[in-house]
């Protein structure tokens, strides 16, 4: 694959996950293209809407699946057009780009995953990966927060993870209605419910930077070393291959050095201030 030229990809399945969130499952059209497209959870594609533009979107599915899954929040010009794509339409994909979650390093350790809002998309493929190889990992705890119950997408995935052995899933919402069965409040409020061993736990974080900073600060006080914390970042992307400089954060290019970073490498460059 030429990293600068989008490959045609057909929309095979489209699912409206929430009012402003669409899940597209795509098939690469060229013969042999899917076999060559080898990705790790946490990496991303540049998704191209022909004649409109392209945007960075995480790979939210499991690498073992034949179809390539993207979960897209409609926020502006290009995502609006992608959100209107119908089954049978052809889009373009460039990728996979960047570094994914350290799933090899996490083997035989406990995993604490903390996500907020659409932040579950870049990490849900990683959790599916762990669940398919459950015995290779220790205790898994997933904490996910949304602003309101209607923002909770991939509910069936959270339910499926919660049924796995030695796995705990806790959900929180800033506001609640009668249907809400989870906790009320911000996701970091769930830490009070969670016990973890800082010596054998890796933390995967994904969501708004202010939430991630707050989570790091609380969990650090509970003894989690900074080098066991990994987070996925978003910056404006253009080339996605380390050429244009649009995604720079301190000395790092988010497109090729990230989007998943060890916190001890990138934490001090984040906008929300130092810990
Ligand atoms: C590595 C990476 C992974 C991503 N994964 C996903 C994903 O899985 N699903 C998803 O829906 N989105 C994801 N994004 C964000 C997505 O790229 C932006 O929402 C998209 O570029 C917006 O394009 P647009 O043309 O629709 O909006 P625009 O018209 O360009 O902008 C609309 C609004 O969104 C803001 N915006 C634009 N780009 C970004 C960005 N990168 N981060 C935050 N705000 C932005 C703009 O400031 C503006 O306020 C990811 C971004 C990165 C860098
Ligand atoms: S997007 Fe061009 S250098 Fe990262």
Short mmCIF file of C-alpha atoms and ligand atoms in Angstrom, two decimals:
data_model
loop_
_atom_site.label_atom_id
_atom_site.label_comp_id
_atom_site.label_asym_id
_atom_site.label_seq_id
_atom_site.Cartn_x
_atom_site.Cartn_y
_atom_site.Cartn_z
CA UNK A 1 0.00 0.00 0.00
CA UNK A 2 1.33 3.48 -0.88
CA UNK A 3 0.79 5.35 2.43
CA UNK A 4 -0.22 8.53 0.58
CA UNK A 5 -2.79 6.98 -1.78
CA UNK A 6 -6.20 5.88 -0.45
CA UNK A 7 -7.29 2.32 -1.27
CA UNK A 8 -10.94 1.88 -2.29
CA UNK A 9 -13.09 0.38 0.48
CA UNK A 10 -16.77 -0.56 0.20
CA UNK A 11 -19.21 0.08 3.05
CA UNK A 12 -20.60 -3.39 3.86
CA UNK A 13 -22.43 -2.54 7.09
CA UNK A 14 -23.64 0.77 8.49
CA UNK A 15 -25.07 1.18 11.98
CA UNK A 16 -26.40 4.38 13.53
CA UNK A 17 -25.03 3.93 17.08
CA UNK A 18 -26.32 7.27 18.41
CA UNK A 19 -27.83 10.44 16.94
CA UNK A 20 -24.37 11.72 15.93
CA UNK A 21 -22.34 8.48 15.83
CA UNK A 22 -22.14 6.04 12.93
CA UNK A 23 -20.31 2.71 12.80
CA UNK A 24 -19.06 1.75 9.33
CA UNK A 25 -17.69 -1.72 8.55
CA UNK A 26 -15.72 -1.72 5.33
CA UNK A 27 -14.15 -4.20 2.92
CA UNK A 28 -11.03 -3.33 0.95
CA UNK A 29 -11.91 -3.80 -2.69
CA UNK A 30 -8.57 -4.72 -4.35
CA UNK A 31 -7.68 -8.46 -4.37
CA UNK A 32 -5.31 -9.33 -1.50
CA UNK A 33 -5.63 -5.85 0.05
CA UNK A 34 -7.16 -7.12 3.33
CA UNK A 35 -4.35 -9.67 3.81
CA UNK A 36 -1.79 -6.88 3.37
CA UNK A 37 -3.68 -4.59 5.76
CA UNK A 38 -2.25 -5.79 9.06
CA UNK A 39 -3.17 -3.55 12.01
CA UNK A 40 -2.89 -3.46 15.78
CA UNK A 41 -5.63 -2.10 18.08
CA UNK A 42 -5.00 1.59 18.76
CA UNK A 43 -3.76 2.40 15.24
CA UNK A 44 -5.82 4.61 12.92
CA UNK A 45 -6.70 5.10 9.25
CA UNK A 46 -7.14 8.24 7.20
CA UNK A 47 -10.71 7.78 5.93
CA UNK A 48 -11.41 9.53 2.63
CA UNK A 49 -14.78 10.84 1.52
CA UNK A 50 -14.28 11.25 -2.26
CA UNK A 51 -14.42 14.88 -3.33
CA UNK A 52 -14.68 16.16 0.25
CA UNK A 53 -11.60 15.30 2.29
CA UNK A 54 -10.07 12.79 4.66
CA UNK A 55 -9.97 12.48 8.44
CA UNK A 56 -8.09 10.40 11.00
CA UNK A 57 -10.33 7.69 12.48
CA UNK A 58 -9.26 4.92 14.87
CA UNK A 59 -9.62 1.28 14.00
CA UNK A 60 -12.32 0.24 16.48
CA UNK A 61 -12.60 -3.45 15.53
CA UNK A 62 -10.60 -6.59 16.18
CA UNK A 63 -7.73 -7.26 13.72
CA UNK A 64 -9.05 -10.83 13.33
CA UNK A 65 -12.29 -9.58 11.72
CA UNK A 66 -12.47 -9.58 7.93
CA UNK A 67 -14.22 -6.19 7.86
CA UNK A 68 -12.47 -2.99 8.97
CA UNK A 69 -14.53 -1.09 11.54
CA UNK A 70 -14.63 2.65 12.15
CA UNK A 71 -16.78 4.46 14.72
CA UNK A 72 -17.32 8.04 13.59
CA UNK A 73 -18.73 11.03 15.47
CA UNK A 74 -20.21 13.62 13.15
CA UNK A 75 -18.59 16.93 14.10
CA UNK A 76 -17.86 18.79 10.84
CA UNK A 77 -17.62 18.79 7.09
CA UNK A 78 -15.93 15.46 6.33
CA UNK A 79 -17.43 13.40 9.14
CA UNK A 80 -20.90 14.68 8.09
CA UNK A 81 -20.38 13.21 4.62
CA UNK A 82 -18.91 9.97 6.01
CA UNK A 83 -21.90 9.70 8.34
CA UNK A 84 -24.23 9.76 5.32
CA UNK A 85 -22.37 6.92 3.56
CA UNK A 86 -24.72 4.04 2.70
CA UNK A 87 -24.08 0.32 2.39
CA UNK A 88 -22.54 -0.26 -1.05
CA UNK A 89 -20.84 3.18 -1.23
CA UNK A 90 -17.10 3.34 -1.87
CA UNK A 91 -14.79 5.39 0.38
CA UNK A 92 -10.98 5.46 0.57
CA UNK A 93 -8.67 4.22 3.33
CA UNK A 94 -5.01 5.04 3.98
CA UNK A 95 -3.29 3.20 6.77
CA UNK A 96 -2.89 1.67 9.23
CA UNK A 97 -0.85 4.43 10.89
CA UNK A 98 0.87 4.99 14.20
CA UNK A 99 1.57 2.85 17.23
CA UNK A 100 -1.15 0.87 18.96
CA UNK A 101 -1.64 -0.28 22.57
CA UNK A 102 1.22 -2.27 24.19
CA UNK A 103 -0.76 -5.52 24.25
CA UNK A 104 2.36 -7.66 24.33
CA UNK A 105 3.75 -5.81 27.35
CA UNK A 106 0.35 -6.18 29.04
CA UNK A 107 0.38 -10.00 28.83
CA UNK A 108 0.10 -11.71 32.25
CA UNK A 109 -0.55 -8.35 33.92
CA UNK A 110 -3.76 -6.74 35.14
CA UNK A 111 -5.32 -4.16 32.88
CA UNK A 112 -7.24 -1.07 33.95
CA UNK A 113 -8.94 0.65 31.01
CA UNK A 114 -10.46 4.11 31.53
CA UNK A 115 -12.37 5.77 28.70
CA UNK A 116 -14.66 8.73 28.22
CA UNK A 117 -17.21 9.49 25.49
CA UNK A 118 -16.16 8.27 22.06
CA UNK A 119 -12.81 7.46 23.72
CA UNK A 120 -13.98 3.87 23.88
CA UNK A 121 -13.53 3.55 20.08
CA UNK A 122 -9.69 3.48 19.93
CA UNK A 123 -9.51 1.00 22.81
CA UNK A 124 -12.50 -1.29 22.16
CA UNK A 125 -10.54 -3.29 19.56
CA UNK A 126 -7.81 -3.78 22.19
CA UNK A 127 -10.31 -5.09 24.75
CA UNK A 128 -11.80 -7.49 22.16
CA UNK A 129 -8.24 -8.66 21.44
CA UNK A 130 -7.62 -9.35 25.16
CA UNK A 131 -10.98 -11.13 25.56
CA UNK A 132 -10.16 -13.47 22.67
CA UNK A 133 -6.93 -14.40 24.45
CA UNK A 134 -8.35 -14.16 27.98
CA UNK A 135 -5.95 -16.60 29.68
CA UNK A 136 -2.90 -14.59 28.58
CA UNK A 137 -4.00 -11.55 30.66
CA UNK A 138 -4.70 -10.98 34.37
CA UNK A 139 -7.65 -9.13 35.87
CA UNK A 140 -9.33 -6.69 33.47
CA UNK A 141 -11.28 -3.66 34.71
CA UNK A 142 -13.04 -1.36 32.25
CA UNK A 143 -14.36 2.01 33.42
CA UNK A 144 -16.31 4.02 30.86
CA UNK A 145 -18.01 7.38 31.26
CA UNK A 146 -20.50 9.24 29.07
CA UNK A 147 -22.18 12.64 29.39
CA UNK A 148 -25.70 11.20 29.08
CA UNK A 149 -27.14 7.68 28.72
CA UNK A 150 -27.90 8.17 24.99
CA UNK A 151 -24.14 8.62 24.39
CA UNK A 152 -23.41 5.03 25.41
CA UNK A 153 -22.56 3.13 22.23
CA UNK A 154 -21.41 -0.47 21.76
CA UNK A 155 -23.51 -1.45 24.81
CA UNK A 156 -23.53 -5.11 23.67
CA UNK A 157 -19.72 -5.08 23.72
CA UNK A 158 -19.57 -3.83 27.33
CA UNK A 159 -22.13 -6.52 28.32
CA UNK A 160 -20.11 -9.24 26.55
CA UNK A 161 -16.87 -8.16 28.27
CA UNK A 162 -18.60 -8.11 31.67
CA UNK A 163 -19.58 -11.78 31.20
CA UNK A 164 -15.93 -12.83 30.83
CA UNK A 165 -14.05 -14.35 33.81
CA UNK A 166 -12.06 -12.01 36.06
CA UNK A 167 -13.44 -8.99 34.20
CA UNK A 168 -15.27 -6.03 35.67
CA UNK A 169 -17.07 -3.32 33.68
CA UNK A 170 -18.37 -0.17 35.38
CA UNK A 171 -20.26 2.55 33.53
CA UNK A 172 -20.98 6.10 34.61
CA UNK A 173 -22.97 8.98 33.20
CA UNK A 174 -22.75 12.67 34.15
CA UNK A 175 -26.57 12.84 33.98
CA UNK A 176 -29.08 10.00 34.21
CA UNK A 177 -32.61 9.08 33.21
CA UNK A 178 -34.82 6.23 34.45
CA UNK A 179 -33.22 3.74 32.06
CA UNK A 180 -29.72 4.26 33.47
CA UNK A 181 -28.42 1.35 35.56
CA UNK A 182 -24.82 2.55 35.93
CA UNK A 183 -23.24 5.08 38.27
CA UNK A 184 -24.03 8.79 38.28
CA UNK A 185 -21.08 11.20 37.95
CA UNK A 186 -17.78 11.49 36.15
CA UNK A 187 -15.79 8.40 35.20
CA UNK A 188 -12.97 9.17 37.65
CA UNK A 189 -15.56 8.87 40.45
CA UNK A 190 -15.57 5.11 39.71
CA UNK A 191 -12.01 4.78 41.06
CA UNK A 192 -13.46 4.59 44.57
CA UNK A 193 -15.12 1.30 43.56
CA UNK A 194 -11.96 -0.19 42.14
CA UNK A 195 -9.17 -2.09 43.75
CA UNK A 196 -5.96 -2.67 41.82
CA UNK A 197 -2.42 -3.80 42.50
CA UNK A 198 -0.10 -1.00 41.27
CA UNK A 199 2.78 -3.48 40.95
CA UNK A 200 1.08 -5.56 38.28
CA UNK A 201 -1.35 -3.16 36.58
CA UNK A 202 -1.11 -1.33 33.24
CA UNK A 203 -3.46 1.60 32.64
CA UNK A 204 -4.91 2.33 29.17
CA UNK A 205 -6.52 5.78 28.93
CA UNK A 206 -8.57 7.30 26.15
CA UNK A 207 -10.92 10.26 26.04
CA UNK A 208 -10.88 14.01 26.69
CA UNK A 209 -7.42 15.15 27.81
CA UNK A 210 -8.78 16.82 30.94
CA UNK A 211 -10.30 13.48 32.01
CA UNK A 212 -7.03 11.64 31.29
CA UNK A 213 -5.01 14.16 33.30
CA UNK A 214 -7.39 13.85 36.23
CA UNK A 215 -7.24 10.02 36.06
CA UNK A 216 -3.41 10.04 36.00
CA UNK A 217 -3.26 12.37 38.96
CA UNK A 218 -5.63 10.22 41.10
CA UNK A 219 -4.11 6.86 40.14
CA UNK A 220 -0.58 8.12 40.62
CA UNK A 221 -1.50 9.01 44.21
CA UNK A 222 -2.68 5.41 44.56
CA UNK A 223 0.80 4.18 43.62
CA UNK A 224 0.58 3.53 39.87
CA UNK A 225 3.99 4.32 38.30
CA UNK A 226 3.93 6.73 35.33
CA UNK A 227 5.69 4.21 33.07
CA UNK A 228 2.68 1.84 33.35
CA UNK A 229 0.29 4.48 31.99
CA UNK A 230 -0.54 4.62 28.26
CA UNK A 231 -2.84 7.11 26.59
CA UNK A 232 -4.23 7.71 23.12
CA UNK A 233 -4.06 11.29 21.81
CA UNK A 234 -5.81 13.18 19.02
CA UNK A 235 -4.28 16.01 17.05
CA UNK A 236 -5.03 17.58 13.66
CA UNK A 237 -3.72 15.15 11.03
CA UNK A 238 -2.88 15.82 7.39
CA UNK A 239 -0.22 13.48 5.97
CA UNK A 240 -0.29 10.86 8.79
CA UNK A 241 3.26 9.76 7.92
CA UNK A 242 5.44 12.29 9.76
CA UNK A 243 6.00 14.72 6.87
CA UNK A 244 3.77 17.78 7.35
CA UNK A 245 4.21 18.54 11.06
CA UNK A 246 0.51 19.32 11.71
CA UNK A 247 0.26 16.79 14.53
CA UNK A 248 3.38 17.76 16.47
CA UNK A 249 3.32 17.67 20.25
CA UNK A 250 6.63 18.72 21.76
CA UNK A 251 9.26 16.57 20.04
CA UNK A 252 6.75 13.89 18.98
CA UNK A 253 4.61 13.40 15.89
CA UNK A 254 1.27 12.04 17.08
CA UNK A 255 0.71 10.33 13.69
CA UNK A 256 3.84 8.16 13.75
CA UNK A 257 5.13 8.19 17.35
CA UNK A 258 1.55 7.85 18.71
CA UNK A 259 -1.39 8.07 18.88
CA UNK A 260 -0.77 5.75 21.85
CA UNK A 261 2.05 7.07 24.05
CA UNK A 262 3.56 6.05 27.35
CA UNK A 263 2.60 8.86 29.75
CA UNK A 264 6.13 9.37 31.02
CA UNK A 265 7.17 10.32 27.46
CA UNK A 266 4.38 12.76 26.56
CA UNK A 267 2.61 13.86 29.75
CA UNK A 268 4.54 17.08 30.24
CA UNK A 269 3.64 18.34 26.76
CA UNK A 270 -0.11 18.06 27.19
CA UNK A 271 -2.10 21.30 27.11
CA UNK A 272 -3.92 20.84 30.38
CA UNK A 273 -0.79 21.53 32.41
CA UNK A 274 1.71 19.50 34.33
CA UNK A 275 1.02 17.10 37.13
C1 LIG B 1 -5.41 9.55 15.81
C2 LIG B 1 -6.83 10.05 15.74
C3 LIG B 1 -7.86 9.15 15.90
C4 LIG B 1 -9.19 9.58 15.81
N1 LIG B 1 -10.19 8.67 15.95
C5 LIG B 1 -11.45 9.05 15.80
C6 LIG B 1 -12.51 8.09 15.86
O1 LIG B 1 -12.30 6.88 16.05
N2 LIG B 1 -13.77 8.55 15.67
C7 LIG B 1 -14.05 9.89 15.46
O2 LIG B 1 -15.23 10.22 15.30
N3 LIG B 1 -13.09 10.80 15.42
C8 LIG B 1 -11.81 10.41 15.57
N4 LIG B 1 -10.81 11.37 15.49
C9 LIG B 1 -11.18 12.78 15.31
C10 LIG B 1 -11.49 13.07 13.84
O3 LIG B 1 -10.29 12.98 13.08
C11 LIG B 1 -12.08 14.49 13.72
O4 LIG B 1 -13.33 14.52 14.36
C12 LIG B 1 -12.25 14.86 12.27
O5 LIG B 1 -10.99 15.14 11.71
C13 LIG B 1 -13.15 16.06 12.09
O6 LIG B 1 -13.21 16.35 10.70
P1 LIG B 1 -14.44 17.15 10.05
O7 LIG B 1 -14.02 17.55 8.67
O8 LIG B 1 -15.69 16.37 10.14
O9 LIG B 1 -14.59 18.38 10.99
P2 LIG B 1 -13.96 19.82 10.82
O10 LIG B 1 -14.91 20.61 9.97
O11 LIG B 1 -12.52 19.73 10.41
O12 LIG B 1 -13.99 20.30 12.33
C14 LIG B 1 -15.18 20.29 13.11
C15 LIG B 1 -14.83 20.52 14.57
O13 LIG B 1 -14.06 19.42 15.08
C16 LIG B 1 -12.80 19.89 15.58
N5 LIG B 1 -11.77 18.91 15.20
C17 LIG B 1 -11.28 18.65 13.97
N6 LIG B 1 -10.35 17.70 14.00
C18 LIG B 1 -10.22 17.35 15.30
C19 LIG B 1 -9.41 16.40 16.01
N7 LIG B 1 -8.48 15.62 15.41
N8 LIG B 1 -9.58 16.29 17.33
C20 LIG B 1 -10.48 17.04 17.98
N9 LIG B 1 -11.27 17.95 17.37
C21 LIG B 1 -11.14 18.10 16.07
C22 LIG B 1 -12.56 21.21 14.90
O14 LIG B 1 -11.76 22.05 15.71
C23 LIG B 1 -13.98 21.76 14.80
O15 LIG B 1 -14.38 22.35 16.00
C24 LIG B 1 -9.48 10.95 15.58
C25 LIG B 1 -8.44 11.87 15.42
C26 LIG B 1 -7.13 11.42 15.52
C27 LIG B 1 -6.02 12.40 15.35
S1 LIG B 2 0.04 14.41 10.27
FE1 LIG B 2 1.69 15.11 9.06
S2 LIG B 2 3.36 14.90 10.43
FE2 LIG B 2 1.74 13.98 11.51
#
